[in-house]
Amino acid sequence: MDEMDALPDDAVEAATQPSQLRRINTDFLLYRARRERRLSRSLADGTQREKASLASEQTFRRCLVLNPDDGRAYVGLGTLLANQKRFTEASELYDEATRVTSGTNPYIWTAWANLEARQGNTARARKLYEGAVVADVKHAAAWHGWGALEKRSGNLRRAQDLFIKGIKNTIGTPNPYLYQSLALTLEDMGEIEEARRWYIKGTKAQLVSKSDALWHTWAKMEASHGNPAVVRYLYQKALQVNPKSRYTYLSWGVWEKEQGNWANAKDLFKQGTELNPRDAAILQAWGLLEYETGNPAAARDLFQKATKMDGRHIPVPHIRTNAPTQSHTHTHTLTPANTQRTRARV
């Protein structure tokens, strides 16, 4: 029996409607376009990378021809153009998209705002983020992007206000990055107790509590302002949520090393490497630990492995080939605080 024969007549009719078929075809093409876009960013060969990028662009444009009011295709193509630094084209595309969709799609507004913010057009980006939350007050990405923009501009109180508004407007679907960015902003303002209060609130929200990034950054704050038992508890919670988190293993290991607990640090670096064998930063941290505890042969082996895993990881070969006095110069590069905060804002 044909699959269609097993369906009720009204279901068959709905499934074969032109609008339904157009949606199915668009979904398939979007999947292919995104896959090609990801491939273009991972290929080392320039010719192959350009070929994949061109294929992605052509597929996104086919999506727009097939379904001109599908915001996903506009955002996907705009992201590709921005990655290629074709900013003017991307901006014009988003302008067209807001007109085609009558300004009702918050994803398009937010993508356009992110593009303008990336180019340093703060005033323009601010207006576009506002357009996004007008289109949908529950759009967490818009609140988060706007708050991050204000924070980068030094307007910490305004950023705090926007993050809180975002949290209040997304109660039904809480967003971990809003809680995390709010707490980080409060920490930057020196309001540690208030930051701690929002971390606690965040970890009590069902969806947010499953974010290892939130537990991790809370642990980082307590490492500076709390007690060791609390720090370890929070890092453990982060690993419960994401047992393979390379950020957590690296950060926790560095902290244990700073406390003089070299055995604990080594165990964490070892576990992190077993779960993330291609992570150069963990290998580098482990190598530095071995070097500073009098095991230069083991350190050299770890540095060489790190370089093989990621040749772009500049600090590794630099440390490996320089004098011993240089080793401490790069200790700060091991700490993923900046990496983690950037990750939270994206």
CSV table of C-alpha atoms in Angstrom, one decimal:
chain,number,residue,atom,x,y,z
A,1,MET,CA,0.0,0.0,0.0
A,2,ASP,CA,1.3,3.5,-0.9
A,3,GLU,CA,1.9,5.7,2.1
A,4,MET,CA,-0.5,8.3,0.8
A,5,ASP,CA,-3.3,5.6,0.6
A,6,ALA,CA,-2.9,5.1,4.3
A,7,LEU,CA,-3.7,8.7,5.1
A,8,PRO,CA,-7.2,10.2,5.5
A,9,ASP,CA,-8.4,12.1,2.4
A,10,ASP,CA,-8.1,15.5,4.1
A,11,ALA,CA,-4.5,14.8,5.2
A,12,VAL,CA,-3.5,13.8,1.6
A,13,GLU,CA,-5.0,17.0,0.3
A,14,ALA,CA,-3.2,19.1,2.9
A,15,ALA,CA,0.1,17.4,2.2
A,16,THR,CA,-0.1,18.0,-1.5
A,17,GLN,CA,-1.1,21.7,-1.3
A,18,PRO,CA,1.3,23.9,-3.2
A,19,SER,CA,2.1,25.9,0.0
A,20,GLN,CA,2.9,22.8,1.9
A,21,LEU,CA,5.1,21.4,-0.9
A,22,ARG,CA,6.8,24.8,-1.2
A,23,ARG,CA,7.6,24.7,2.6
A,24,ILE,CA,9.0,21.2,2.4
A,25,ASN,CA,11.2,22.1,-0.6
A,26,THR,CA,12.4,25.2,1.2
A,27,ASP,CA,13.2,23.3,4.4
A,28,PHE,CA,15.3,20.9,2.4
A,29,LEU,CA,17.2,23.6,0.5
A,30,LEU,CA,17.8,25.6,3.7
A,31,TYR,CA,19.3,22.5,5.3
A,32,ARG,CA,21.6,22.1,2.2
A,33,ALA,CA,22.5,25.8,2.1
A,34,ARG,CA,23.5,25.8,5.8
A,35,ARG,CA,25.5,22.6,5.5
A,36,GLU,CA,27.4,24.2,2.6
A,37,ARG,CA,28.0,27.4,4.5
A,38,ARG,CA,29.4,25.4,7.5
A,39,LEU,CA,31.6,23.4,5.1
A,40,SER,CA,32.9,26.6,3.5
A,41,ARG,CA,34.2,27.8,6.9
A,42,SER,CA,35.9,24.5,7.7
A,43,LEU,CA,37.8,23.8,4.5
A,44,ALA,CA,41.5,24.6,4.5
A,45,ASP,CA,41.8,24.7,0.7
A,46,GLY,CA,40.9,28.2,-0.6
A,47,THR,CA,39.4,26.9,-3.9
A,48,GLN,CA,37.2,24.3,-2.3
A,49,ARG,CA,36.2,26.9,0.3
A,50,GLU,CA,35.1,29.4,-2.3
A,51,LYS,CA,33.3,26.6,-4.2
A,52,ALA,CA,31.3,25.6,-1.1
A,53,SER,CA,30.6,29.3,-0.3
A,54,LEU,CA,29.2,29.9,-3.8
A,55,ALA,CA,27.1,26.8,-3.7
A,56,SER,CA,25.6,28.0,-0.3
A,57,GLU,CA,24.8,31.4,-1.7
A,58,GLN,CA,23.1,30.0,-4.8
A,59,THR,CA,21.0,27.6,-2.7
A,60,PHE,CA,19.9,30.4,-0.3
A,61,ARG,CA,18.9,32.5,-3.3
A,62,ARG,CA,16.9,29.5,-4.7
A,63,CYS,CA,15.1,29.4,-1.3
A,64,LEU,CA,14.1,33.1,-1.7
A,65,VAL,CA,12.8,32.5,-5.3
A,66,LEU,CA,10.8,29.5,-4.0
A,67,ASN,CA,9.5,31.3,-0.9
A,68,PRO,CA,10.2,35.0,-1.0
A,69,ASP,CA,8.8,35.8,2.5
A,70,ASP,CA,10.7,33.1,4.3
A,71,GLY,CA,12.8,35.0,6.9
A,72,ARG,CA,15.2,32.0,7.4
A,73,ALA,CA,16.6,32.3,3.9
A,74,TYR,CA,17.2,36.0,4.3
A,75,VAL,CA,19.0,35.5,7.6
A,76,GLY,CA,21.0,32.6,6.3
A,77,LEU,CA,22.1,34.5,3.2
A,78,GLY,CA,22.8,37.6,5.2
A,79,THR,CA,25.0,35.7,7.6
A,80,LEU,CA,27.0,34.2,4.7
A,81,LEU,CA,27.5,37.6,3.1
A,82,ALA,CA,28.6,39.1,6.5
A,83,ASN,CA,31.1,36.2,6.9
A,84,GLN,CA,32.6,37.2,3.5
A,85,LYS,CA,32.7,40.9,4.7
A,86,ARG,CA,30.1,41.8,2.0
A,87,PHE,CA,28.5,44.1,4.5
A,88,THR,CA,26.8,46.5,2.1
A,89,GLU,CA,25.1,43.6,0.3
A,90,ALA,CA,24.0,42.0,3.6
A,91,SER,CA,22.6,45.3,4.8
A,92,GLU,CA,20.6,45.9,1.6
A,93,LEU,CA,19.4,42.3,1.8
A,94,TYR,CA,18.0,42.8,5.3
A,95,ASP,CA,16.5,46.1,4.3
A,96,GLU,CA,14.6,44.3,1.5
A,97,ALA,CA,13.7,41.5,3.9
A,98,THR,CA,12.0,43.8,6.4
A,99,ARG,CA,9.9,45.3,3.6
A,100,VAL,CA,8.9,41.9,2.2
A,101,THR,CA,7.9,40.6,5.6
A,102,SER,CA,6.2,43.9,6.6
A,103,GLY,CA,8.6,44.3,9.5
A,104,THR,CA,7.1,41.4,11.5
A,105,ASN,CA,10.1,39.0,11.6
A,106,PRO,CA,12.3,39.6,14.7
A,107,TYR,CA,15.0,37.3,13.4
A,108,ILE,CA,15.6,39.6,10.4
A,109,TRP,CA,15.7,42.7,12.6
A,110,THR,CA,18.1,41.1,15.0
A,111,ALA,CA,20.4,39.8,12.3
A,112,TRP,CA,20.5,43.2,10.7
A,113,ALA,CA,21.2,44.8,14.1
A,114,ASN,CA,24.0,42.4,14.8
A,115,LEU,CA,25.5,43.3,11.4
A,116,GLU,CA,25.5,47.0,12.1
A,117,ALA,CA,26.9,46.4,15.6
A,118,ARG,CA,29.7,44.4,14.1
A,119,GLN,CA,30.6,47.4,11.9
A,120,GLY,CA,30.5,49.8,14.9
A,121,ASN,CA,27.3,51.5,13.8
A,122,THR,CA,26.0,51.7,17.4
A,123,ALA,CA,23.1,54.1,16.9
A,124,ARG,CA,21.8,52.2,13.8
A,125,ALA,CA,22.1,48.9,15.6
A,126,ARG,CA,20.2,50.3,18.6
A,127,LYS,CA,17.2,51.2,16.4
A,128,LEU,CA,17.2,47.8,14.7
A,129,TYR,CA,17.2,46.0,18.1
A,130,GLU,CA,14.3,48.1,19.1
A,131,GLY,CA,12.6,47.1,15.9
A,132,ALA,CA,13.1,43.5,16.8
A,133,VAL,CA,11.5,43.7,20.2
A,134,VAL,CA,8.6,45.7,18.8
A,135,ALA,CA,8.1,42.8,16.3
A,136,ASP,CA,8.3,40.3,19.1
A,137,VAL,CA,8.8,41.3,22.7
A,138,LYS,CA,9.7,37.7,23.6
A,139,HIS,CA,12.6,37.5,21.2
A,140,ALA,CA,15.5,36.7,23.6
A,141,ALA,CA,18.3,37.1,21.0
A,142,ALA,CA,17.2,40.8,20.4
A,143,TRP,CA,17.3,41.6,24.1
A,144,HIS,CA,20.6,39.9,24.5
A,145,GLY,CA,22.2,41.5,21.5
A,146,TRP,CA,21.0,45.0,22.5
A,147,GLY,CA,22.2,44.5,26.1
A,148,ALA,CA,25.6,43.3,24.8
A,149,LEU,CA,25.8,46.4,22.6
A,150,GLU,CA,25.2,48.7,25.4
A,151,LYS,CA,27.7,46.9,27.6
A,152,ARG,CA,30.4,47.2,25.0
A,153,SER,CA,29.6,50.9,24.7
A,154,GLY,CA,30.2,51.3,28.5
A,155,ASN,CA,26.5,51.8,29.3
A,156,LEU,CA,26.4,49.1,32.1
A,157,ARG,CA,23.3,50.3,33.8
A,158,ARG,CA,21.4,50.4,30.4
A,159,ALA,CA,22.8,46.9,29.7
A,160,GLN,CA,21.6,45.7,33.0
A,161,ASP,CA,18.1,47.1,32.4
A,162,LEU,CA,17.9,45.4,29.0
A,163,PHE,CA,19.0,42.0,30.2
A,164,ILE,CA,16.4,42.2,33.0
A,165,LYS,CA,13.6,43.3,30.5
A,166,GLY,CA,14.6,40.3,28.4
A,167,ILE,CA,14.4,37.9,31.3
A,168,LYS,CA,11.0,39.3,32.3
A,169,ASN,CA,9.6,39.0,28.7
A,170,THR,CA,10.8,35.5,28.2
A,171,ILE,CA,9.6,33.9,31.4
A,172,GLY,CA,7.9,31.1,29.5
A,173,THR,CA,11.1,30.2,27.6
A,174,PRO,CA,13.9,31.4,29.8
A,175,ASN,CA,17.2,32.1,28.1
A,176,PRO,CA,20.5,31.2,29.9
A,177,TYR,CA,22.6,33.8,28.2
A,178,LEU,CA,20.3,36.6,29.4
A,179,TYR,CA,20.9,35.4,33.0
A,180,GLN,CA,24.6,34.9,32.4
A,181,SER,CA,25.2,38.2,30.7
A,182,LEU,CA,23.3,40.1,33.4
A,183,ALA,CA,25.3,38.4,36.2
A,184,LEU,CA,28.6,39.2,34.3
A,185,THR,CA,27.5,42.8,33.9
A,186,LEU,CA,26.7,43.1,37.6
A,187,GLU,CA,30.1,41.5,38.5
A,188,ASP,CA,31.8,44.1,36.3
A,189,MET,CA,29.9,46.8,38.2
A,190,GLY,CA,31.2,45.3,41.5
A,191,GLU,CA,27.7,44.2,42.6
A,192,ILE,CA,28.7,40.7,43.5
A,193,GLU,CA,25.8,39.9,45.8
A,194,GLU,CA,23.3,41.0,43.1
A,195,ALA,CA,25.2,39.0,40.5
A,196,ARG,CA,25.0,35.9,42.8
A,197,ARG,CA,21.3,36.5,43.2
A,198,TRP,CA,20.7,36.3,39.5
A,199,TYR,CA,22.9,33.2,39.1
A,200,ILE,CA,20.8,31.5,41.7
A,201,LYS,CA,17.6,32.6,39.9
A,202,GLY,CA,19.0,31.4,36.6
A,203,THR,CA,19.9,27.9,38.0
A,204,LYS,CA,16.4,27.5,39.4
A,205,ALA,CA,14.8,28.1,36.0
A,206,GLN,CA,14.3,24.7,34.3
A,207,LEU,CA,15.8,25.4,30.9
A,208,VAL,CA,18.5,27.7,32.2
A,209,SER,CA,19.8,25.3,34.8
A,210,LYS,CA,20.8,23.0,31.9
A,211,SER,CA,23.4,25.5,30.7
A,212,ASP,CA,26.9,24.6,31.6
A,213,ALA,CA,28.0,28.1,30.6
A,214,LEU,CA,25.9,29.6,33.4
A,215,TRP,CA,27.4,27.3,36.1
A,216,HIS,CA,30.9,27.8,34.7
A,217,THR,CA,30.8,31.6,34.8
A,218,TRP,CA,29.3,31.5,38.3
A,219,ALA,CA,32.2,29.3,39.4
A,220,LYS,CA,34.6,31.8,37.8
A,221,MET,CA,33.1,34.6,39.9
A,222,GLU,CA,33.2,32.6,43.1
A,223,ALA,CA,36.8,31.8,42.4
A,224,SER,CA,37.5,35.5,42.9
A,225,HIS,CA,35.0,36.2,45.6
A,226,GLY,CA,33.8,32.9,47.2
A,227,ASN,CA,35.3,29.9,49.0
A,228,PRO,CA,37.0,26.9,47.4
A,229,ALA,CA,34.2,24.4,48.4
A,230,VAL,CA,31.6,26.5,46.5
A,231,VAL,CA,33.9,26.9,43.5
A,232,ARG,CA,34.3,23.1,43.2
A,233,TYR,CA,30.6,22.5,43.7
A,234,LEU,CA,29.8,24.9,40.8
A,235,TYR,CA,32.4,23.4,38.5
A,236,GLN,CA,31.0,20.0,39.3
A,237,LYS,CA,27.5,21.2,38.4
A,238,ALA,CA,28.8,22.5,35.1
A,239,LEU,CA,30.2,19.0,34.3
A,240,GLN,CA,27.0,17.3,35.3
A,241,VAL,CA,25.2,19.4,32.7
A,242,ASN,CA,27.9,19.0,30.1
A,243,PRO,CA,30.4,16.2,31.0
A,244,LYS,CA,32.6,17.0,28.0
A,245,SER,CA,32.8,20.8,28.5
A,246,ARG,CA,36.4,21.7,27.5
A,247,TYR,CA,35.9,25.2,28.9
A,248,THR,CA,35.0,23.8,32.4
A,249,TYR,CA,37.9,21.3,32.5
A,250,LEU,CA,40.4,24.0,31.4
A,251,SER,CA,39.1,26.7,33.8
A,252,TRP,CA,38.7,24.4,36.8
A,253,GLY,CA,42.2,22.9,36.1
A,254,VAL,CA,43.8,26.3,36.0
A,255,TRP,CA,42.1,27.3,39.2
A,256,GLU,CA,43.3,24.2,41.0
A,257,LYS,CA,46.8,24.9,39.8
A,258,GLU,CA,46.5,28.5,41.1
A,259,GLN,CA,45.5,27.0,44.5
A,260,GLY,CA,48.6,24.9,44.5
A,261,ASN,CA,46.6,21.7,44.0
A,262,TRP,CA,48.8,20.4,41.2
A,263,ALA,CA,47.6,16.8,41.4
A,264,ASN,CA,43.9,17.9,41.1
A,265,ALA,CA,44.8,20.2,38.2
A,266,LYS,CA,46.7,17.4,36.4
A,267,ASP,CA,43.7,15.0,36.8
A,268,LEU,CA,41.4,17.6,35.3
A,269,PHE,CA,43.6,18.4,32.4
A,270,LYS,CA,44.0,14.6,31.7
A,271,GLN,CA,40.2,14.0,31.9
A,272,GLY,CA,39.6,17.0,29.7
A,273,THR,CA,42.1,15.8,27.1
A,274,GLU,CA,40.6,12.3,27.1
A,275,LEU,CA,37.2,13.7,26.3
A,276,ASN,CA,38.5,16.5,24.0
A,277,PRO,CA,41.6,15.0,22.4
A,278,ARG,CA,41.9,17.8,19.8
A,279,ASP,CA,41.7,20.7,22.2
A,280,ALA,CA,45.0,22.6,22.1
A,281,ALA,CA,44.3,24.9,25.0
A,282,ILE,CA,43.9,22.0,27.5
A,283,LEU,CA,47.1,20.4,26.2
A,284,GLN,CA,48.9,23.7,26.6
A,285,ALA,CA,47.7,24.2,30.1
A,286,TRP,CA,48.7,20.6,31.0
A,287,GLY,CA,52.1,21.2,29.4
A,288,LEU,CA,52.7,24.4,31.4
A,289,LEU,CA,51.8,22.5,34.6
A,290,GLU,CA,54.3,19.8,33.8
A,291,TYR,CA,57.0,22.3,32.9
A,292,GLU,CA,56.5,24.4,36.1
A,293,THR,CA,56.6,21.2,38.2
A,294,GLY,CA,59.9,20.1,36.8
A,295,ASN,CA,58.9,17.7,34.0
A,296,PRO,CA,60.2,19.4,30.8
A,297,ALA,CA,60.1,16.2,28.7
A,298,ALA,CA,56.4,15.7,29.4
A,299,ALA,CA,55.8,19.4,28.8
A,300,ARG,CA,57.6,19.3,25.5
A,301,ASP,CA,55.5,16.3,24.4
A,302,LEU,CA,52.2,18.0,25.3
A,303,PHE,CA,53.2,21.2,23.6
A,304,GLN,CA,54.1,19.3,20.4
A,305,LYS,CA,50.7,17.5,20.5
A,306,ALA,CA,48.9,20.8,21.0
A,307,THR,CA,50.6,22.3,18.0
A,308,LYS,CA,49.6,19.3,15.9
A,309,MET,CA,46.1,19.6,17.0
A,310,ASP,CA,45.9,23.3,16.1
A,311,GLY,CA,48.7,24.9,14.2
A,312,ARG,CA,46.9,28.3,14.6
A,313,HIS,CA,47.3,28.0,18.4
A,314,ILE,CA,50.2,30.5,18.5
A,315,PRO,CA,51.1,30.5,22.2
A,316,VAL,CA,52.0,26.8,22.1
A,317,PRO,CA,54.9,26.9,19.7
A,318,HIS,CA,56.0,30.2,21.2
A,319,ILE,CA,56.3,28.7,24.6
A,320,ARG,CA,57.8,25.6,23.3
A,321,THR,CA,60.7,27.4,21.6
A,322,ASN,CA,61.3,30.2,24.0
A,323,ALA,CA,63.3,30.5,27.2
A,324,PRO,CA,61.9,29.2,30.5
A,325,THR,CA,61.3,32.7,31.8
A,326,GLN,CA,58.6,33.1,29.1
A,327,SER,CA,56.4,30.4,30.4
A,328,HIS,CA,54.6,32.6,32.9
A,329,THR,CA,54.0,35.2,30.3
A,330,HIS,CA,51.3,33.0,28.7
A,331,THR,CA,49.6,31.8,31.8
A,332,HIS,CA,46.8,34.2,31.2
A,333,THR,CA,46.1,32.6,27.8
A,334,LEU,CA,45.1,29.4,29.6
A,335,THR,CA,42.2,31.0,31.4
A,336,PRO,CA,39.0,30.8,29.3
A,337,ALA,CA,37.2,33.7,31.0
A,338,ASN,CA,37.4,35.9,27.9
A,339,THR,CA,36.5,33.0,25.6
A,340,GLN,CA,33.6,32.0,27.8
A,341,ARG,CA,32.2,35.5,28.1
A,342,THR,CA,32.5,35.9,24.3
A,343,ARG,CA,30.7,32.7,23.9
A,344,ALA,CA,27.9,33.8,26.1
A,345,ARG,CA,27.3,37.0,24.1
A,346,VAL,CA,27.2,35.4,20.7
